[in-house]
CSV table of C-alpha atoms in Angstrom, one decimal:
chain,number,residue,atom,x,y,z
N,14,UNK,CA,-100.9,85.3,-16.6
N,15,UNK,CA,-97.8,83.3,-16.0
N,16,UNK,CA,-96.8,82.6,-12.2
N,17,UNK,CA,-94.1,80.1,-11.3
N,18,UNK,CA,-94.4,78.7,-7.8
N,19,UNK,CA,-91.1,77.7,-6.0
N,20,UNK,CA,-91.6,75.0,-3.2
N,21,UNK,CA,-89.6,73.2,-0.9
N,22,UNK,CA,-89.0,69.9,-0.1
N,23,UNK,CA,-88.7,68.9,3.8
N,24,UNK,CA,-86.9,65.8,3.5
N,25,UNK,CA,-86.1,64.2,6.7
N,26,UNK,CA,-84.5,61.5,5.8
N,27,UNK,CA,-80.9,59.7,6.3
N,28,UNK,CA,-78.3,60.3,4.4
N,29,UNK,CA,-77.9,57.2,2.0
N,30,UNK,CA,-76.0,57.2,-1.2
N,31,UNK,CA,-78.0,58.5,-4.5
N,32,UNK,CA,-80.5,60.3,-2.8
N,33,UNK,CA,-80.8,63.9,-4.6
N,34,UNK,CA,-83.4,64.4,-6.3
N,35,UNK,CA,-81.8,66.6,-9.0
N,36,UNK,CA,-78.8,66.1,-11.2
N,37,UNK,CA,-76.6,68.9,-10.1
N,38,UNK,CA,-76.5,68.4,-6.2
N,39,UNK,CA,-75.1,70.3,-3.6
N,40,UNK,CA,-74.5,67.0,-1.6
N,41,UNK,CA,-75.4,63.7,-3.3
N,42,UNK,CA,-76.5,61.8,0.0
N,43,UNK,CA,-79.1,64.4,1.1
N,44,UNK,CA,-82.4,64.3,-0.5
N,45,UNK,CA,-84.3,67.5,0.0
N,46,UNK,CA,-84.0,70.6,-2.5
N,47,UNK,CA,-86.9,72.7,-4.1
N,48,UNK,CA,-88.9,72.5,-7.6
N,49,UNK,CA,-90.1,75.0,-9.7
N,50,UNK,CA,-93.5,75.2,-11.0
N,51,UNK,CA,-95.0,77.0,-14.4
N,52,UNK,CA,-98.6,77.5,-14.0
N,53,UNK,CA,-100.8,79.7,-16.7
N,54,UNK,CA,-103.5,81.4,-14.9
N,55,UNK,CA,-106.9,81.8,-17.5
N,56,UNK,CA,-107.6,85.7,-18.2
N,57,UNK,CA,-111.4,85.0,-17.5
N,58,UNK,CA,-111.6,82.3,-14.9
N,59,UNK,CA,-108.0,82.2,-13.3
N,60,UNK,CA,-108.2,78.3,-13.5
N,61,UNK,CA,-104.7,77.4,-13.2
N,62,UNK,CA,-102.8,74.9,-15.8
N,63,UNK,CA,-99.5,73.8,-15.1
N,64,UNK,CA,-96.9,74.1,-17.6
N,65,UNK,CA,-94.3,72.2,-16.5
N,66,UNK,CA,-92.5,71.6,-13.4
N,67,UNK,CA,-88.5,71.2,-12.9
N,68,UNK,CA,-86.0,70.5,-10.1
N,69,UNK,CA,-84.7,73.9,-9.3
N,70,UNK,CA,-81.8,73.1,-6.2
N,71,UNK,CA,-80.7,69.5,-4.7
N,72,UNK,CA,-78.8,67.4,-2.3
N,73,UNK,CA,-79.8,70.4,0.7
N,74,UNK,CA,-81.5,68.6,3.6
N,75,UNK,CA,-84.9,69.6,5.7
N,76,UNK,CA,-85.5,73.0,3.6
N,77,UNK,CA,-88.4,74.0,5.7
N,78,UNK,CA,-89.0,77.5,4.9
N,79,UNK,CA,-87.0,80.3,3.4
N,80,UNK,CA,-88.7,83.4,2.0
N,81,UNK,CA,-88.5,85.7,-1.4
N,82,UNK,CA,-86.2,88.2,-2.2
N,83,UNK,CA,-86.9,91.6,-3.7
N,84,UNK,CA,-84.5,90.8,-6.8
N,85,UNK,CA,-86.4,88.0,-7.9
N,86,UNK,CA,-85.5,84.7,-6.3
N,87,UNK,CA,-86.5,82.2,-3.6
N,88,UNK,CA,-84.0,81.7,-0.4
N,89,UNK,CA,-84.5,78.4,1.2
N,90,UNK,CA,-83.5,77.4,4.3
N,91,UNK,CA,-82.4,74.1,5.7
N,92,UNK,CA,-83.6,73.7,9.3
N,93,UNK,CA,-80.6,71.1,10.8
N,94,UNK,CA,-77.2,71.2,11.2
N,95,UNK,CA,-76.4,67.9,10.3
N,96,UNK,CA,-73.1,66.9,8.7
N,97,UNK,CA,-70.4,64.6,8.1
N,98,UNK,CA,-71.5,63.3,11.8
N,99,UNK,CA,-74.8,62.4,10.6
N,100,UNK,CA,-73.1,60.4,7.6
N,101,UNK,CA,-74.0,63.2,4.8
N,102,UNK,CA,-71.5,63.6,2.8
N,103,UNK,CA,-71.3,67.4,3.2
N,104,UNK,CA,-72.2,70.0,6.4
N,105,UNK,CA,-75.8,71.0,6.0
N,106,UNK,CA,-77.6,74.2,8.2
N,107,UNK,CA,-77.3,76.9,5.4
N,108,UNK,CA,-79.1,79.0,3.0
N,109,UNK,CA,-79.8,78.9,-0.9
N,110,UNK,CA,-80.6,80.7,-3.5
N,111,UNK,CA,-83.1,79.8,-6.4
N,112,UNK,CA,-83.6,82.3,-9.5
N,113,UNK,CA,-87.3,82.8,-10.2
N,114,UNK,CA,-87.0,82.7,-13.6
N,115,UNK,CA,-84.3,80.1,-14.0
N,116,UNK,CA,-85.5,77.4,-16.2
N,117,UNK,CA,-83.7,74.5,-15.1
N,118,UNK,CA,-81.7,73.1,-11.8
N,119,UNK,CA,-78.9,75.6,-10.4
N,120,UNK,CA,-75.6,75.1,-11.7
N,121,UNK,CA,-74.1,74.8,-8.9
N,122,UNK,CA,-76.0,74.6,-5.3
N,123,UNK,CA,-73.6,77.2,-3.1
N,124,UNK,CA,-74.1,77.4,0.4
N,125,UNK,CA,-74.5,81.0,2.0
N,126,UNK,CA,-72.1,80.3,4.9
N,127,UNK,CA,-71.5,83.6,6.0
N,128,UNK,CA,-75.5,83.6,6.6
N,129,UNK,CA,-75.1,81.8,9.2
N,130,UNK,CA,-75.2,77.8,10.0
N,131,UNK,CA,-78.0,76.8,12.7
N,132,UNK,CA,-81.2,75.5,11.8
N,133,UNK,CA,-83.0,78.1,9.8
N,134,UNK,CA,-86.7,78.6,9.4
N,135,UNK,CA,-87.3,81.5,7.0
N,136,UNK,CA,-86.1,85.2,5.8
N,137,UNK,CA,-87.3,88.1,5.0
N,138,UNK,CA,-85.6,90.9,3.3
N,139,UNK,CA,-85.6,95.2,3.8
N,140,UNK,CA,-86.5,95.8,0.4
N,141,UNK,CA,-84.6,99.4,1.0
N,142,UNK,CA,-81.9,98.2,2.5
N,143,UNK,CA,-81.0,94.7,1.5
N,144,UNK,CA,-80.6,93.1,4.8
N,145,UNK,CA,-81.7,90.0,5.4
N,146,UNK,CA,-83.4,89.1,8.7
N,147,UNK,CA,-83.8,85.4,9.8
N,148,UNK,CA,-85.7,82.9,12.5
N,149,UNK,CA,-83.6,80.1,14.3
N,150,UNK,CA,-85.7,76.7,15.0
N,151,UNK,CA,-83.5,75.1,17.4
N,152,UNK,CA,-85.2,74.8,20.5
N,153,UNK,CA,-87.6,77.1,23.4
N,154,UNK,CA,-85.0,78.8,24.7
N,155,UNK,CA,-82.4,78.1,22.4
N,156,UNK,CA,-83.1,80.1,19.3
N,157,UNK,CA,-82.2,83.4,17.9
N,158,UNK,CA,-83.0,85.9,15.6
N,159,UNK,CA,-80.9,87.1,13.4
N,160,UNK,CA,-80.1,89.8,10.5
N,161,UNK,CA,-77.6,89.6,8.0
N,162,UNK,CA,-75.4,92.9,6.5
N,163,UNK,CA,-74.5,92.2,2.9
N,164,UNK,CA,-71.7,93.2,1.9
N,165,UNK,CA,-73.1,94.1,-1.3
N,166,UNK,CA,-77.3,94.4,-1.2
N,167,UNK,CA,-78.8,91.8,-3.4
N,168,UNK,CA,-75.3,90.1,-4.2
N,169,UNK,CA,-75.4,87.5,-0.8
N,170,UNK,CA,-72.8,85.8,-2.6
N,171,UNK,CA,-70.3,88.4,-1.6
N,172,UNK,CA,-70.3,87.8,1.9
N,173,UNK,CA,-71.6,89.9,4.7
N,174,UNK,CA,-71.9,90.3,8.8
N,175,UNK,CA,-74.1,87.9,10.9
N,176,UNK,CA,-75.4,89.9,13.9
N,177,UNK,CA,-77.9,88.5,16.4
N,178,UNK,CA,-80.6,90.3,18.0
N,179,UNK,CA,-80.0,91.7,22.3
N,180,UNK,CA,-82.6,94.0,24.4
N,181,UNK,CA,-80.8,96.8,25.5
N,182,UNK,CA,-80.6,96.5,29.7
N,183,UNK,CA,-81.9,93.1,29.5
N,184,UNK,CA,-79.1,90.7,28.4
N,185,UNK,CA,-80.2,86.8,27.5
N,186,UNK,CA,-84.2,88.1,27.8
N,187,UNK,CA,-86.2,85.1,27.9
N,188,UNK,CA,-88.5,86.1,25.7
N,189,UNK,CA,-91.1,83.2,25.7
N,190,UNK,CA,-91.4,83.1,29.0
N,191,UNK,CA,-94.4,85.2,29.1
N,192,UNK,CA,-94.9,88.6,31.3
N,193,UNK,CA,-93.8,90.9,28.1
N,194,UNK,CA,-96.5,93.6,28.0
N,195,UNK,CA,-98.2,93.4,23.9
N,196,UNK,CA,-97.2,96.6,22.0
N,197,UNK,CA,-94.5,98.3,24.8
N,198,UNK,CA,-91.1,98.9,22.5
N,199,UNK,CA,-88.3,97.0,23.9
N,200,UNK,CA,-85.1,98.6,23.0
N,201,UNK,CA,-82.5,96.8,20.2
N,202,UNK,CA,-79.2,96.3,19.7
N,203,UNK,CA,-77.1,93.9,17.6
N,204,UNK,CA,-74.4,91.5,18.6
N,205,UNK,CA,-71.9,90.1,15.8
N,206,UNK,CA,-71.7,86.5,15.5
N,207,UNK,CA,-68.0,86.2,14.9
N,208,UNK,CA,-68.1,82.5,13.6
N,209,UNK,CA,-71.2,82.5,11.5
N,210,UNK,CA,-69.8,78.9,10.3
N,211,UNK,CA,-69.2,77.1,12.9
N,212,UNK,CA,-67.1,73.8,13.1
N,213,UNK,CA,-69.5,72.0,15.2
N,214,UNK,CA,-68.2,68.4,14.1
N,215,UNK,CA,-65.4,69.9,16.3
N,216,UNK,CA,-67.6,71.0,19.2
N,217,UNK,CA,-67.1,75.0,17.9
N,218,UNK,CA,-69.8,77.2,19.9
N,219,UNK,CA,-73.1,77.8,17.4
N,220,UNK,CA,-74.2,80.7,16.2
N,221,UNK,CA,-76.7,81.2,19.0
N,222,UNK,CA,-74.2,80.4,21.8
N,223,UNK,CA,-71.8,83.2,20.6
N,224,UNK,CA,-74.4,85.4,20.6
N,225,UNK,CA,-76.1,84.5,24.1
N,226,UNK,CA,-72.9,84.9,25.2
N,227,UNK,CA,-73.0,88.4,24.5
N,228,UNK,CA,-75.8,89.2,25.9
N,229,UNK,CA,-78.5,87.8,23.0
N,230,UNK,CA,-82.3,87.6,23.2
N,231,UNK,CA,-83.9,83.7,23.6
N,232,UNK,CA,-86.8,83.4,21.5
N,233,UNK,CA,-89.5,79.9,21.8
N,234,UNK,CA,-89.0,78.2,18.3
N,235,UNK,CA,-88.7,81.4,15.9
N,236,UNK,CA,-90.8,80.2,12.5
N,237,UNK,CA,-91.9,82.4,9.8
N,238,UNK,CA,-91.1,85.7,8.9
N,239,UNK,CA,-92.3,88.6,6.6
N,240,UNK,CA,-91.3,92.1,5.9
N,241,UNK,CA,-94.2,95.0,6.0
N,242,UNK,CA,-95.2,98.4,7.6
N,243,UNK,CA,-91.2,99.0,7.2
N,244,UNK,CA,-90.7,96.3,9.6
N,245,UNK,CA,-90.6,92.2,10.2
N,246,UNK,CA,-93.2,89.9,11.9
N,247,UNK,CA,-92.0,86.5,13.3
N,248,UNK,CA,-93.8,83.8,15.0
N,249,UNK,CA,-92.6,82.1,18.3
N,250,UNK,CA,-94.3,78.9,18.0
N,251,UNK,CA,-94.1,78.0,21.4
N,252,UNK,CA,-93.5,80.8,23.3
N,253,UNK,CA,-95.8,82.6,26.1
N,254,UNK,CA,-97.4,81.9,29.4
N,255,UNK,CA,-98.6,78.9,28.2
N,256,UNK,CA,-96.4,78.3,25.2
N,257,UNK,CA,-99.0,78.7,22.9
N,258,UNK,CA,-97.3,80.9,20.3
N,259,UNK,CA,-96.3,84.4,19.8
N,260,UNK,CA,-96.1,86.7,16.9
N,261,UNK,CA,-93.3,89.8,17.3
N,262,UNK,CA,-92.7,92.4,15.0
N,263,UNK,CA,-88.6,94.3,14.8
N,264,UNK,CA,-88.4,97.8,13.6
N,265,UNK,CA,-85.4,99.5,12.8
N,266,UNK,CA,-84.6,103.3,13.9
N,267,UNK,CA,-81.0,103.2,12.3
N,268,UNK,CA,-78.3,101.5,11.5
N,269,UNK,CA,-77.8,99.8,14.6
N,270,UNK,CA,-80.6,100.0,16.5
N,271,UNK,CA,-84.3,99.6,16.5
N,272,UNK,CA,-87.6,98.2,19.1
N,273,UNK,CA,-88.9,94.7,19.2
N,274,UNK,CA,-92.2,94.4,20.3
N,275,UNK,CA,-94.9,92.0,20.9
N,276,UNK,CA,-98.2,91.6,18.7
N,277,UNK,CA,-99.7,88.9,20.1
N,278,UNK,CA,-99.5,86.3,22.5
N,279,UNK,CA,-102.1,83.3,22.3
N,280,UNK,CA,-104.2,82.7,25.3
N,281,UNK,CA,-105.3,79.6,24.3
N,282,UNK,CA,-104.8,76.8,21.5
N,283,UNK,CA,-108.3,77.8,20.7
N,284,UNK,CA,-107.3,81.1,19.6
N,285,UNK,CA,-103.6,80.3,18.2
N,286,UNK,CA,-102.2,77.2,18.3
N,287,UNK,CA,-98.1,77.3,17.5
N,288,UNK,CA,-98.0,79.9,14.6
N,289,UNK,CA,-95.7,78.8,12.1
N,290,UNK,CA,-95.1,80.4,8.6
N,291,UNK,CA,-97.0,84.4,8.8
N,292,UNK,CA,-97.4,86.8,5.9
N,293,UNK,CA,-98.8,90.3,5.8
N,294,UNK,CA,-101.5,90.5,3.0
N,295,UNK,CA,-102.1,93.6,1.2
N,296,UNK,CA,-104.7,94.9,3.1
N,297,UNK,CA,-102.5,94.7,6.5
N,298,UNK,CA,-103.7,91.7,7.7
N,299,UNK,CA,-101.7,89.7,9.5
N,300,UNK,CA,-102.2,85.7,8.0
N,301,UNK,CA,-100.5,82.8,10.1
N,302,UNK,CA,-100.4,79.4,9.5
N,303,UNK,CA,-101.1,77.2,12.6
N,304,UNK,CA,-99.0,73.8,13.3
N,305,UNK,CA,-99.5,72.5,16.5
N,306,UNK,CA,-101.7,69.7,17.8
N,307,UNK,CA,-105.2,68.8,16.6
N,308,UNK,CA,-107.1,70.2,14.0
N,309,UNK,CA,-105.3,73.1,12.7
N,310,UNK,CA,-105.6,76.5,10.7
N,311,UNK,CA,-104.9,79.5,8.8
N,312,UNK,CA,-105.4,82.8,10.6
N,313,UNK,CA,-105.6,85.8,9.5
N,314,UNK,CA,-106.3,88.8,12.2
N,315,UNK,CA,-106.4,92.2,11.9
N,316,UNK,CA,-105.5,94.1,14.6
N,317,UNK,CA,-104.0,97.5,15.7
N,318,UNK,CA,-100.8,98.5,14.2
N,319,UNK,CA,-98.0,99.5,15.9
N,320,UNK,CA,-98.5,102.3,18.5
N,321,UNK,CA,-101.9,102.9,17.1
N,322,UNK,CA,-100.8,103.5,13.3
N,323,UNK,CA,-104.4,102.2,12.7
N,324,UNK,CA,-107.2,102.3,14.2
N,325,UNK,CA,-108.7,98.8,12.8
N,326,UNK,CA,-110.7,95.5,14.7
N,327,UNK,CA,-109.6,92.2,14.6
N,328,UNK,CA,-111.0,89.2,12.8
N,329,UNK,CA,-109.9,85.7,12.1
N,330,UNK,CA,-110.7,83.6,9.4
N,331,UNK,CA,-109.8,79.5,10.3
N,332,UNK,CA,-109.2,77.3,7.6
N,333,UNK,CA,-108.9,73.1,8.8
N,334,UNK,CA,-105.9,72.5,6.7
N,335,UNK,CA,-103.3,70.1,7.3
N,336,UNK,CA,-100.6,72.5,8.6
N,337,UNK,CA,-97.6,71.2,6.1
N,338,UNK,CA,-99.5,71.5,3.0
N,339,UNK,CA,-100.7,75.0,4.4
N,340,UNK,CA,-97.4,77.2,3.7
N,341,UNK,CA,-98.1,77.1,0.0
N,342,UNK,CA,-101.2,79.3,0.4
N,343,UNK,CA,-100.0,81.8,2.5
N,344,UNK,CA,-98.8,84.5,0.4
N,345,UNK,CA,-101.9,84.8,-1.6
N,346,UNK,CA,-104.2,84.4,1.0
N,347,UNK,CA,-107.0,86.9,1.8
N,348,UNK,CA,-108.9,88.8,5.0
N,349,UNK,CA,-111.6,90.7,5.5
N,350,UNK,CA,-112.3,94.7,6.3
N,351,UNK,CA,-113.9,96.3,9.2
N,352,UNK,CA,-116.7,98.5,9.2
N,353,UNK,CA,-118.1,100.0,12.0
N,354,UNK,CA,-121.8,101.3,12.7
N,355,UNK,CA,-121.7,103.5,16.0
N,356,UNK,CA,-120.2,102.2,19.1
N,357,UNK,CA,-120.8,98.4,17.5
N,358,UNK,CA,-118.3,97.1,14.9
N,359,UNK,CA,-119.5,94.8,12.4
N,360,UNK,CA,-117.1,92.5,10.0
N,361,UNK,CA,-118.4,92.5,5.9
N,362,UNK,CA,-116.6,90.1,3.4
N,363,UNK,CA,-114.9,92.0,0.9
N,364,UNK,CA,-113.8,91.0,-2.6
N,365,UNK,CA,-111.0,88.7,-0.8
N,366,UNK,CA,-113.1,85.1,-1.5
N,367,UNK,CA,-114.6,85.4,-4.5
N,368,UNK,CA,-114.0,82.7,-7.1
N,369,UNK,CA,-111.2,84.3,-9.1
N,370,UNK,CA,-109.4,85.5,-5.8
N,371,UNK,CA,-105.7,85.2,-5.4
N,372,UNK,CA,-106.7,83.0,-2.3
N,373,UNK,CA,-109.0,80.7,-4.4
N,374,UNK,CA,-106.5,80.5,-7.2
N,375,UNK,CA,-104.3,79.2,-4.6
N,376,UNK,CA,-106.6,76.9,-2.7
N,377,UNK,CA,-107.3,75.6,-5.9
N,378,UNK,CA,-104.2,75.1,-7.6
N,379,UNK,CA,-102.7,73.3,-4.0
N,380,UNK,CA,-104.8,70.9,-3.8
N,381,UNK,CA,-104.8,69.5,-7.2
N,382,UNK,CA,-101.1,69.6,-7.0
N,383,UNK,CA,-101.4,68.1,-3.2
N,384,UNK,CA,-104.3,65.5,-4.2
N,385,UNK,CA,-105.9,67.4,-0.5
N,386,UNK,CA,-109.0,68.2,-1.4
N,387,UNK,CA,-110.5,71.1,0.7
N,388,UNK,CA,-114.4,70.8,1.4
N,389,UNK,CA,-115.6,73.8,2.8
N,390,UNK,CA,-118.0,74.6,5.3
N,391,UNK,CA,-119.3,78.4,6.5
N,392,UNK,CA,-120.3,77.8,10.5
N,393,UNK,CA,-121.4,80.5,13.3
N,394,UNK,CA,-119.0,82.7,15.0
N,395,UNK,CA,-116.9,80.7,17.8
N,396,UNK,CA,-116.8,82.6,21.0
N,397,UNK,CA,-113.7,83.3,21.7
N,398,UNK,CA,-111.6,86.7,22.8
N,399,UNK,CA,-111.1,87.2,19.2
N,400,UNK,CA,-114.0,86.8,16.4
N,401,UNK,CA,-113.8,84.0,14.2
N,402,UNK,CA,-115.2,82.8,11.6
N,403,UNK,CA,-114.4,78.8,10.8
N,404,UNK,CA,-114.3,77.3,7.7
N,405,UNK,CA,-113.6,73.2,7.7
N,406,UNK,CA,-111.0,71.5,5.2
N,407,UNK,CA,-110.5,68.0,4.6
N,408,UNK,CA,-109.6,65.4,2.1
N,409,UNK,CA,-113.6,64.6,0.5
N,410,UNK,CA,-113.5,67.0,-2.2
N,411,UNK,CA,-113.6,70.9,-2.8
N,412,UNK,CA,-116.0,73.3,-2.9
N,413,UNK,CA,-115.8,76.8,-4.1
N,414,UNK,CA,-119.6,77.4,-2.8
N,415,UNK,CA,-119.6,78.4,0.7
N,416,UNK,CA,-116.2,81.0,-0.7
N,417,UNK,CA,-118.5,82.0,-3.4
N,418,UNK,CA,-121.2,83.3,-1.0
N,419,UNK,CA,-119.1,85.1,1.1
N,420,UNK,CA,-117.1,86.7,-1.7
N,421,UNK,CA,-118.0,89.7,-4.3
């Protein structure tokens, strides 16, 4: 099997002349972009061999997340809106697009302006539908969320409408602030953003101002987003009582209106610490990547759906990982099932860890790529309001052992 991974590059640093990484940059004093990977995974042991690896975008700056699309490419997102001010030698704040299956660096690196210019964090995209719904990282009570209306589904080239997410009844909600009741629908409605390119060299509103203005919802750091269950989760990494992180989830009823509603909101750093990038495996489990303070993790939990859609426990499985290196391993990563025995529930491994899982493939594959090696280490329950089950990573080696034994 032939998988090609797409990653980004966070660069952080100043502009400075020469500093793309590729040959056809979009700007040639920024240094960030993405490369493309070709791994071959072996039929009988999924060991994973990499092919070749290209530049696939350049000269963007800070692409921290960005998501996949359902037509078969990567969208990443630049989280600044530096510009000319800062010395680049073009504005900066947008969203890319990177063919899957290209084989060499884009053309021509083409900002997606009508997308919207603030400081992105990732997508995620209505498969039905084609819009394209997006987290702002701009600050705790300074960022938005945000969907996009293409113009023409799957063609974001063509243009579209920026609209910004309000509660009905409650304008400018504060939504980190804590006191939102978990899984009580909170009515939707959409503002437009009527400058979604703002001139801010020139001191033009942003994007979120223009929609707070209207009445727009404030979100606590919005990171990572993911579309299942006909719907979108995002992380607030700081928001809550005691701006520990939150995890949301937006559903549509029609075209212009839908409910937002809160999942989960951390009591403790001990139980979430500042979610970050969050997919939905295909078992329904929610899997978050932690990057806050400390030793850090990935989390997976599953826990009641929506309005009681099912009827399932809880469980999270904690991997130490350094939280950066973490966002590769998300979309393949694994959880476990629920099984219940009278009026006690008991949590059994299923075939999620096993050495030739999608998660191990991963695991694998990152840190050879990553030179982190991940030792692992199976350890007793930690009491906490939710059930976990730790497993330590750092940089001595890896073991597929302890995954092994809790595998097929």
């Amino acid at each position: 099997t032939r998988v090609r991974l797409v990653r980004n590059h966070e660069i952080r640093d100043t502009a400075r002349p020469n500093a793309a990484i590729g040959t056809n940059p979009y700007d040639a004093t920024a240094g960030g972009g993405c490369t493309t990977l070709v791994v071959d995974l072996d039929a009988a042991t999924a060991e994973p061999t990499l092919v070749r690896e290209f530049v696939s975008i350049s000269g963007t700056h800070v692409n921290c997340a960005g998501g996949p699309t359902p037509w078969g490419s990567w969208l990443t997102c630049e989280e600044t809106t530096a510009g000319t001010r800062n010395a680049f030698a073009r504005k900066h704040g947008y969203i890319f697009e990177v063919p899957a299956g290209a084989d060499g660096e884009v053309a021509q690196a083409v900002p997606y302006t009508a997308m919207g210019r603030f400081s992105h964090e990732a997508i995620a995209v209505d498969p039905a539908r084609g819009i394209v719904y997006e987290t702002e990282d701009a600050g705790s009570t300074t960022s938005g969320f945000y969907r996009f209306l293409p113009t023409e589904p799957g063609n974001l080239a063509a243009g579209g409408r920026l609209q910004m997410l309000a509660v009905d009844g409650r304008p400018q909600l504060n939504t980190g602030a804590g006191g939102i009741p978990p899984f009580v629908p909170l009515p939707v409605r959409w503002v437009d953003i009527a400058d979604p390119d703002p001139d801010l060299e020139g001191g033009r509103p942003t994007c979120f101002q223009q929609g707070l203005a209207q009445g727009g919802a404030r979100f606590a750091r919005l990171e990572g987003c993911w579309w299942a269950d006909d719907s979108v989760y995002f992380n607030a990494t700081s928001g809550g009582a005691i701006g520990a992180g939150q995890v949301w989830q937006y559903r549509a009823l029609d075209a212009d209106r839908g409910q937002l509603m809160l999942v989960f909101e951390s009591p403790s750093r001990n139980v979430l610490d500042a979610p970050d990038n969050i997919c939905v495996s295909p078992r329904g489990g929610l899997v978050i990547c932690e990057d806050g303070g400390g030793a850090q993790f990935i989390r997976t939990d599953l826990r009641p759906r929506a309005l009681g859609e099912r009827d399932v426990g809880h469980r999270v499985l904690r991997l130490l990982l350094q939280p950066r290196r973490a966002r590769a391993l998300l979309q393949h990563a694994g959880e476990h099932e629920q099984h219940r025995h009278g009026a006690r529930r008991h949590l059994r491994p299923v075939r999620a860890l096993g050495p030739g899982s999608p998660l191990m493939r991963t695991l694998r594959f990152a840190a050879a790529l990553a030179t982190a090696a991940v030792l692992a280490t199976p350890t007793a329950a930690v009491a906490q309001p939710l059930t976990f089950e730790t497993v330590p990573v750092n940089a001595a080696g890896f073991n597929t052992t302890p995954f092994t034994a809790l595998g097929d």
